[in-house]
CSV table of C-alpha atoms in Angstrom, one decimal:
chain,number,residue,atom,x,y,z
A,1,UNK,CA,-99.9,65.8,-94.5
A,2,UNK,CA,-102.5,65.2,-96.5
A,3,UNK,CA,-106.2,65.6,-95.4
A,4,UNK,CA,-107.5,61.8,-96.4
A,5,UNK,CA,-110.5,61.7,-94.6
A,6,UNK,CA,-112.0,64.3,-97.5
A,7,UNK,CA,-110.0,62.0,-100.2
A,8,UNK,CA,-112.1,62.0,-103.7
A,9,UNK,CA,-113.2,58.6,-103.9
A,10,UNK,CA,-115.1,56.8,-107.4
A,11,UNK,CA,-117.7,57.0,-105.6
A,12,UNK,CA,-117.9,61.3,-105.1
A,13,UNK,CA,-116.8,60.6,-109.7
A,14,UNK,CA,-119.6,59.0,-110.3
A,15,UNK,CA,-122.4,60.7,-108.5
A,16,UNK,CA,-121.1,63.5,-110.3
A,17,UNK,CA,-121.2,62.1,-113.8
A,18,UNK,CA,-124.5,60.3,-112.7
A,19,UNK,CA,-122.4,56.8,-113.5
A,20,UNK,CA,-122.2,53.2,-112.2
A,21,UNK,CA,-119.1,52.9,-109.9
A,22,UNK,CA,-118.4,50.8,-111.7
A,23,UNK,CA,-118.1,52.6,-115.8
A,24,UNK,CA,-116.2,55.0,-113.7
A,25,UNK,CA,-113.5,51.7,-112.2
A,26,UNK,CA,-113.5,51.0,-116.0
A,27,UNK,CA,-112.4,53.9,-117.6
A,28,UNK,CA,-110.4,55.1,-114.7
A,29,UNK,CA,-108.1,51.9,-114.8
A,30,UNK,CA,-108.2,51.6,-118.8
A,31,UNK,CA,-110.8,48.7,-119.4
A,32,UNK,CA,-112.5,49.0,-122.3
A,33,UNK,CA,-115.6,48.3,-123.2
A,34,UNK,CA,-119.5,49.3,-121.8
A,35,UNK,CA,-119.3,53.4,-121.8
A,36,UNK,CA,-119.2,55.8,-124.4
A,37,UNK,CA,-115.8,57.3,-125.5
A,38,UNK,CA,-119.0,60.7,-124.4
A,39,UNK,CA,-118.7,59.7,-121.0
A,40,UNK,CA,-115.4,58.2,-121.0
A,41,UNK,CA,-114.7,61.7,-121.5
A,42,UNK,CA,-116.8,63.1,-118.9
A,43,UNK,CA,-115.8,60.8,-116.2
A,44,UNK,CA,-111.7,62.3,-116.8
A,45,UNK,CA,-112.6,65.4,-116.8
A,46,UNK,CA,-114.7,65.1,-113.6
A,47,UNK,CA,-111.9,63.5,-112.3
A,48,UNK,CA,-109.5,65.9,-112.9
A,49,UNK,CA,-112.0,68.6,-111.4
A,50,UNK,CA,-112.7,66.6,-108.2
A,51,UNK,CA,-108.7,66.0,-107.5
A,52,UNK,CA,-109.1,62.3,-107.5
A,53,UNK,CA,-105.9,60.2,-107.0
A,54,UNK,CA,-106.5,56.8,-107.5
A,55,UNK,CA,-105.4,54.2,-104.8
A,56,UNK,CA,-103.0,52.0,-106.2
A,57,UNK,CA,-103.0,50.0,-102.9
A,58,UNK,CA,-106.3,49.3,-102.7
A,59,UNK,CA,-106.6,48.9,-106.4
A,60,UNK,CA,-104.0,46.2,-106.9
A,61,UNK,CA,-105.3,44.3,-104.4
A,62,UNK,CA,-109.0,44.7,-106.5
A,63,UNK,CA,-106.9,43.5,-109.5
A,64,UNK,CA,-104.0,41.7,-108.6
A,65,UNK,CA,-102.2,44.7,-110.5
A,66,UNK,CA,-100.2,47.1,-109.4
A,67,UNK,CA,-99.2,49.0,-111.6
A,68,UNK,CA,-96.1,49.8,-112.3
A,69,UNK,CA,-93.4,48.4,-115.0
A,70,UNK,CA,-89.4,47.4,-113.0
A,71,UNK,CA,-87.0,48.8,-116.5
A,72,UNK,CA,-82.8,47.1,-115.9
A,73,UNK,CA,-80.5,48.5,-118.0
A,74,UNK,CA,-76.5,48.3,-117.4
A,75,UNK,CA,-75.8,51.8,-117.0
A,76,UNK,CA,-78.1,54.5,-117.1
A,77,UNK,CA,-75.1,56.9,-118.3
A,78,UNK,CA,-75.4,54.8,-121.5
A,79,UNK,CA,-77.7,58.0,-124.1
A,80,UNK,CA,-79.2,55.1,-125.7
A,81,UNK,CA,-80.6,53.2,-121.9
A,82,UNK,CA,-82.1,57.4,-121.5
A,83,UNK,CA,-84.0,57.7,-124.7
A,84,UNK,CA,-84.8,54.3,-124.8
A,85,UNK,CA,-86.8,54.9,-121.1
A,86,UNK,CA,-87.9,58.4,-122.1
A,87,UNK,CA,-90.4,57.4,-124.4
A,88,UNK,CA,-91.0,54.0,-122.6
A,89,UNK,CA,-92.7,55.8,-120.0
A,90,UNK,CA,-94.6,57.8,-122.8
A,91,UNK,CA,-96.0,55.3,-124.0
A,92,UNK,CA,-96.5,53.1,-120.9
A,93,UNK,CA,-98.8,56.3,-119.3
A,94,UNK,CA,-100.7,56.3,-121.4
A,95,UNK,CA,-101.9,52.7,-120.5
A,96,UNK,CA,-102.2,54.4,-116.8
A,97,UNK,CA,-98.7,52.8,-115.6
A,98,UNK,CA,-95.6,54.2,-113.9
A,99,UNK,CA,-92.4,52.9,-114.6
A,100,UNK,CA,-89.4,51.9,-112.4
A,101,UNK,CA,-85.9,52.7,-113.1
A,102,UNK,CA,-82.9,50.2,-112.3
A,103,UNK,CA,-79.6,50.8,-112.5
A,104,UNK,CA,-77.6,46.9,-112.0
A,105,UNK,CA,-74.5,48.4,-112.6
A,106,UNK,CA,-73.9,46.0,-114.8
A,107,UNK,CA,-73.9,43.6,-112.0
A,108,UNK,CA,-75.1,39.9,-112.5
A,109,UNK,CA,-75.7,39.3,-108.8
A,110,UNK,CA,-77.6,43.3,-108.6
A,111,UNK,CA,-80.0,42.1,-111.4
A,112,UNK,CA,-80.8,38.9,-109.9
A,113,UNK,CA,-81.8,40.7,-106.5
A,114,UNK,CA,-83.5,42.8,-109.1
A,115,UNK,CA,-85.5,40.2,-110.8
A,116,UNK,CA,-86.9,37.7,-107.6
A,117,UNK,CA,-87.8,41.2,-105.5
A,118,UNK,CA,-89.9,42.8,-107.7
A,119,UNK,CA,-91.2,39.7,-109.3
A,120,UNK,CA,-92.9,38.9,-105.9
A,121,UNK,CA,-95.7,40.9,-105.9
A,122,UNK,CA,-94.2,44.3,-106.5
A,123,UNK,CA,-94.6,45.2,-111.0
A,124,UNK,CA,-96.2,43.5,-113.3
A,125,UNK,CA,-93.9,43.3,-115.8
A,126,UNK,CA,-90.4,43.6,-116.4
A,127,UNK,CA,-88.1,44.8,-119.3
A,128,UNK,CA,-84.8,43.9,-118.8
A,129,UNK,CA,-81.4,45.1,-121.2
A,130,UNK,CA,-78.5,43.7,-122.3
A,131,UNK,CA,-75.5,44.0,-118.7
A,132,UNK,CA,-72.9,44.5,-121.2
A,133,UNK,CA,-70.5,41.9,-120.3
A,134,UNK,CA,-71.2,37.6,-120.3
A,135,UNK,CA,-74.9,37.0,-119.1
A,136,UNK,CA,-76.6,33.9,-117.3
A,137,UNK,CA,-80.7,34.4,-117.5
A,138,UNK,CA,-81.5,31.6,-115.3
A,139,UNK,CA,-83.3,33.8,-112.9
A,140,UNK,CA,-84.9,35.4,-115.8
A,141,UNK,CA,-86.3,31.5,-117.5
A,142,UNK,CA,-87.6,31.5,-114.0
A,143,UNK,CA,-90.0,34.0,-114.0
A,144,UNK,CA,-90.9,33.5,-118.0
A,145,UNK,CA,-90.8,29.7,-117.2
A,146,UNK,CA,-94.0,30.9,-114.1
A,147,UNK,CA,-95.3,33.3,-117.3
A,148,UNK,CA,-94.5,36.3,-115.4
A,149,UNK,CA,-94.7,39.0,-118.7
A,150,UNK,CA,-91.2,39.5,-120.0
A,151,UNK,CA,-88.7,41.1,-122.6
A,152,UNK,CA,-85.9,41.2,-123.7
A,153,UNK,CA,-83.9,44.2,-125.1
A,154,UNK,CA,-80.5,43.1,-126.6
A,155,UNK,CA,-80.2,39.9,-123.9
A,156,UNK,CA,-78.0,37.3,-125.6
A,157,UNK,CA,-77.5,33.6,-124.7
A,158,UNK,CA,-78.8,30.4,-124.5
A,159,UNK,CA,-82.7,29.0,-123.4
A,160,UNK,CA,-84.0,32.4,-124.3
A,161,UNK,CA,-86.1,31.8,-128.1
A,162,UNK,CA,-88.7,30.9,-126.5
A,163,UNK,CA,-89.3,34.4,-125.0
A,164,UNK,CA,-90.2,38.1,-126.4
A,165,UNK,CA,-86.2,40.2,-127.2
A,166,UNK,CA,-85.8,43.2,-128.6
A,167,UNK,CA,-82.5,43.7,-130.2
A,168,UNK,CA,-80.7,46.0,-133.4
A,169,UNK,CA,-77.9,45.2,-136.2
A,170,UNK,CA,-74.9,45.4,-134.6
A,171,UNK,CA,-73.3,43.9,-137.3
A,172,UNK,CA,-74.8,45.9,-139.9
A,173,UNK,CA,-74.4,49.0,-137.9
A,174,UNK,CA,-71.1,48.5,-137.9
A,175,UNK,CA,-70.3,47.7,-141.9
A,176,UNK,CA,-72.8,51.2,-142.6
A,177,UNK,CA,-70.3,52.9,-141.1
A,178,UNK,CA,-67.4,51.5,-142.9
A,179,UNK,CA,-69.6,51.9,-146.7
A,180,UNK,CA,-70.6,55.5,-145.9
A,181,UNK,CA,-66.8,55.6,-145.0
A,182,UNK,CA,-65.1,53.6,-148.0
A,183,UNK,CA,-68.4,55.8,-150.4
A,184,UNK,CA,-66.6,59.2,-148.7
A,185,UNK,CA,-62.4,58.0,-150.5
A,186,UNK,CA,-61.3,56.4,-146.8
A,187,UNK,CA,-59.2,53.8,-147.2
A,188,UNK,CA,-57.4,53.6,-144.1
A,189,UNK,CA,-60.5,52.9,-141.0
A,190,UNK,CA,-59.7,52.9,-137.7
A,191,UNK,CA,-62.4,51.1,-135.2
A,192,UNK,CA,-62.6,51.6,-130.9
A,193,UNK,CA,-64.6,48.4,-129.8
A,194,UNK,CA,-66.2,47.5,-126.8
A,195,UNK,CA,-65.7,45.9,-123.9
A,196,UNK,CA,-64.6,41.6,-124.9
A,197,UNK,CA,-67.0,40.6,-123.1
A,198,UNK,CA,-70.3,42.3,-123.8
A,199,UNK,CA,-71.3,40.1,-126.5
A,200,UNK,CA,-72.9,43.7,-129.0
A,201,UNK,CA,-69.6,45.0,-128.9
A,202,UNK,CA,-68.4,41.7,-130.4
A,203,UNK,CA,-71.5,41.6,-132.7
A,204,UNK,CA,-69.8,45.5,-134.0
A,205,UNK,CA,-66.0,44.7,-134.6
A,206,UNK,CA,-67.7,41.8,-136.5
A,207,UNK,CA,-69.0,44.0,-138.6
A,208,UNK,CA,-65.9,46.3,-139.2
A,209,UNK,CA,-64.6,43.0,-140.9
A,210,UNK,CA,-67.2,42.3,-142.6
A,211,UNK,CA,-67.2,45.9,-144.2
A,212,UNK,CA,-63.3,46.2,-144.5
A,213,UNK,CA,-63.5,42.6,-146.6
A,214,UNK,CA,-67.3,43.9,-148.6
A,215,UNK,CA,-64.8,46.7,-149.9
A,216,UNK,CA,-61.5,45.3,-150.1
A,217,UNK,CA,-59.8,46.4,-146.9
A,218,UNK,CA,-57.4,44.2,-145.6
A,219,UNK,CA,-57.3,44.3,-141.7
A,220,UNK,CA,-54.5,45.9,-139.6
A,221,UNK,CA,-55.6,45.1,-136.1
A,222,UNK,CA,-52.7,48.7,-135.7
A,223,UNK,CA,-56.0,50.4,-136.6
A,224,UNK,CA,-58.2,48.9,-134.1
A,225,UNK,CA,-58.2,50.0,-130.6
A,226,UNK,CA,-59.9,48.4,-127.7
A,227,UNK,CA,-62.8,50.4,-124.7
A,228,UNK,CA,-64.9,49.6,-122.9
A,229,UNK,CA,-67.4,51.4,-123.6
A,230,UNK,CA,-67.0,54.2,-121.5
A,231,UNK,CA,-65.8,57.8,-122.6
A,232,UNK,CA,-62.5,57.3,-120.6
A,233,UNK,CA,-61.8,54.5,-122.6
A,234,UNK,CA,-62.9,56.1,-126.2
A,235,UNK,CA,-60.2,58.8,-124.5
A,236,UNK,CA,-57.5,56.6,-123.7
A,237,UNK,CA,-57.8,54.0,-127.1
A,238,UNK,CA,-57.9,57.3,-129.6
A,239,UNK,CA,-54.7,58.3,-127.9
A,240,UNK,CA,-53.2,55.1,-129.1
A,241,UNK,CA,-54.5,55.4,-132.6
A,242,UNK,CA,-52.9,58.7,-132.2
A,243,UNK,CA,-49.8,57.2,-131.8
A,244,UNK,CA,-49.8,54.7,-134.4
A,245,UNK,CA,-50.8,56.8,-137.2
A,246,UNK,CA,-51.3,55.7,-140.7
A,247,UNK,CA,-55.3,56.4,-140.6
A,248,UNK,CA,-57.7,58.9,-142.3
A,249,UNK,CA,-61.2,58.3,-140.3
A,250,UNK,CA,-61.9,56.6,-136.8
A,251,UNK,CA,-65.6,54.6,-136.5
A,252,UNK,CA,-66.4,54.7,-131.8
A,253,UNK,CA,-68.6,51.6,-131.8
A,254,UNK,CA,-70.8,53.6,-128.9
A,255,UNK,CA,-71.9,57.6,-129.0
A,256,UNK,CA,-69.6,57.5,-124.8
A,257,UNK,CA,-66.4,56.4,-127.2
A,258,UNK,CA,-66.8,58.5,-130.3
A,259,UNK,CA,-67.2,61.8,-127.9
A,260,UNK,CA,-63.9,61.1,-125.7
A,261,UNK,CA,-62.0,59.7,-129.2
A,262,UNK,CA,-63.3,63.7,-130.7
A,263,UNK,CA,-61.3,64.9,-127.4
A,264,UNK,CA,-58.2,63.0,-127.8
A,265,UNK,CA,-58.4,63.9,-131.5
A,266,UNK,CA,-59.4,68.0,-130.2
A,267,UNK,CA,-56.0,68.0,-127.7
A,268,UNK,CA,-53.8,66.9,-129.9
A,269,UNK,CA,-54.1,69.3,-132.2
A,270,UNK,CA,-56.2,67.8,-134.6
A,271,UNK,CA,-59.4,69.0,-136.8
A,272,UNK,CA,-62.6,67.3,-137.3
A,273,UNK,CA,-63.6,66.5,-140.5
A,274,UNK,CA,-60.6,68.8,-141.6
A,275,UNK,CA,-57.6,65.9,-140.5
A,276,UNK,CA,-59.4,62.9,-138.8
A,277,UNK,CA,-63.1,61.8,-140.5
A,278,UNK,CA,-65.2,60.3,-137.5
A,279,UNK,CA,-68.3,58.3,-137.2
A,280,UNK,CA,-71.2,56.7,-134.1
A,281,UNK,CA,-72.3,54.6,-133.6
A,282,UNK,CA,-75.4,55.6,-131.3
A,283,UNK,CA,-76.7,58.5,-132.3
A,284,UNK,CA,-77.9,60.2,-129.0
A,285,UNK,CA,-77.4,63.1,-127.8
A,286,UNK,CA,-74.2,63.0,-127.3
A,287,UNK,CA,-72.8,63.5,-131.1
A,288,UNK,CA,-75.5,64.9,-132.5
A,289,UNK,CA,-74.7,68.4,-129.8
A,290,UNK,CA,-71.4,67.8,-130.5
A,291,UNK,CA,-69.4,70.3,-132.6
A,292,UNK,CA,-69.2,69.2,-135.5
A,293,UNK,CA,-72.3,67.5,-135.4
A,294,UNK,CA,-70.6,63.6,-134.9
A,295,UNK,CA,-72.4,61.2,-138.4
A,296,UNK,CA,-73.4,58.5,-137.2
A,297,UNK,CA,-75.2,54.8,-137.6
A,298,UNK,CA,-78.8,55.0,-135.5
A,299,UNK,CA,-80.5,52.8,-133.2
A,300,UNK,CA,-83.2,54.4,-133.1
A,301,UNK,CA,-83.5,54.3,-129.6
A,302,UNK,CA,-86.7,55.7,-128.8
A,303,UNK,CA,-88.6,53.3,-131.1
A,304,UNK,CA,-87.7,49.7,-129.0
A,305,UNK,CA,-88.6,51.8,-125.8
A,306,UNK,CA,-92.2,52.5,-127.9
A,307,UNK,CA,-91.9,48.5,-129.2
A,308,UNK,CA,-90.5,47.6,-125.8
A,309,UNK,CA,-94.2,48.8,-124.2
A,310,UNK,CA,-95.8,47.8,-126.9
A,311,UNK,CA,-95.0,43.9,-126.4
A,312,UNK,CA,-94.8,44.6,-122.6
A,313,UNK,CA,-98.7,45.0,-122.2
A,314,UNK,CA,-99.8,42.3,-125.2
A,315,UNK,CA,-98.3,40.5,-122.4
A,316,UNK,CA,-99.9,41.8,-119.8
A,317,UNK,CA,-102.9,41.8,-121.4
A,318,UNK,CA,-102.7,37.8,-122.6
A,319,UNK,CA,-102.6,39.2,-126.0
A,320,UNK,CA,-98.7,38.1,-127.0
A,321,UNK,CA,-97.8,35.0,-128.5
A,322,UNK,CA,-94.8,33.1,-126.6
A,323,UNK,CA,-92.5,34.8,-128.5
A,324,UNK,CA,-91.4,37.6,-130.4
A,325,UNK,CA,-87.8,38.3,-131.8
A,326,UNK,CA,-88.6,42.0,-133.3
A,327,UNK,CA,-84.7,43.5,-134.6
A,328,UNK,CA,-84.5,46.7,-135.4
A,329,UNK,CA,-82.5,47.8,-137.9
A,330,UNK,CA,-79.9,51.0,-138.1
A,331,UNK,CA,-80.3,53.8,-140.1
A,332,UNK,CA,-77.0,56.6,-141.2
A,333,UNK,CA,-77.8,60.2,-139.8
A,334,UNK,CA,-75.4,62.1,-141.6
A,335,UNK,CA,-73.3,65.2,-139.7
A,336,UNK,CA,-70.6,67.0,-140.0
A,337,UNK,CA,-67.7,64.7,-138.8
A,338,UNK,CA,-66.9,62.9,-142.0
A,339,UNK,CA,-64.3,65.0,-144.9
A,340,UNK,CA,-64.3,63.4,-148.9
A,341,UNK,CA,-60.7,61.5,-149.0
A,342,UNK,CA,-59.2,62.5,-152.9
A,343,UNK,CA,-57.8,61.1,-155.4
């Protein structure tokens, strides 16, 4: 057990630096003003040398802040949320905040339980993602009306117009994928869709249809196979498509399904991209490390993580307008999984 009697305090740091305890407190709590850059550096260096560990409980009683942020994601298996969380955590750590990751397991009841318990003085703000299914937003609307800082990621439904929201262009992402394959000569393009109860999955399917229409291609329902964003569903959906045949390329609506589709293709004894071209939507480490590397549409999860952190910090500091809506434009990242079709 630690020796708390010998714990370093801000008084010790103030004495060593010959400054007031108020100045030390402002520096260590990232409160600007009232000290020079040289003083800040001296205080931080001294705190590190003395082994100062902040007493978060005592500080929260004074500041009425816990310096904790909670992030609610539907499933930590999705690499998108891993990339999002890592950059978010890095950004918020720079402001002296620590981040709690909560896995809601795509369950509305569990999400609402987290919201009720966390917003009762345990955290200073929330970042809440989509559940990847039909969502109820009453709990989120309730805490927002009470002035609690909350930023939403890929959240849909009624009543959210006054909340800070981040999203990706799901429709545009699927259109980019279709356009790229069309440009490489593909005319029969299959699609593995996400679950019907996920709004972003519906948007991606809509983008697929728009991409076909933009390029003068007819929709064929036999070229669409349903998944649910999981690896296993991508494999089974691809197996069904292979049984039907009649296509040269396939798009997976997320990376887990895309990698699952690749497994089904290779199990069939086919080669990527020589026999079938493959495109993904996400561009996480899953598709970047696949062999061959998958050509994918990037949702820029890390950039969204930093943007979410920036918005939340502004809300906590009362620097943000009532609402802000931000949409991340997707980017095409070339790999080696798409071949050119001639003739």
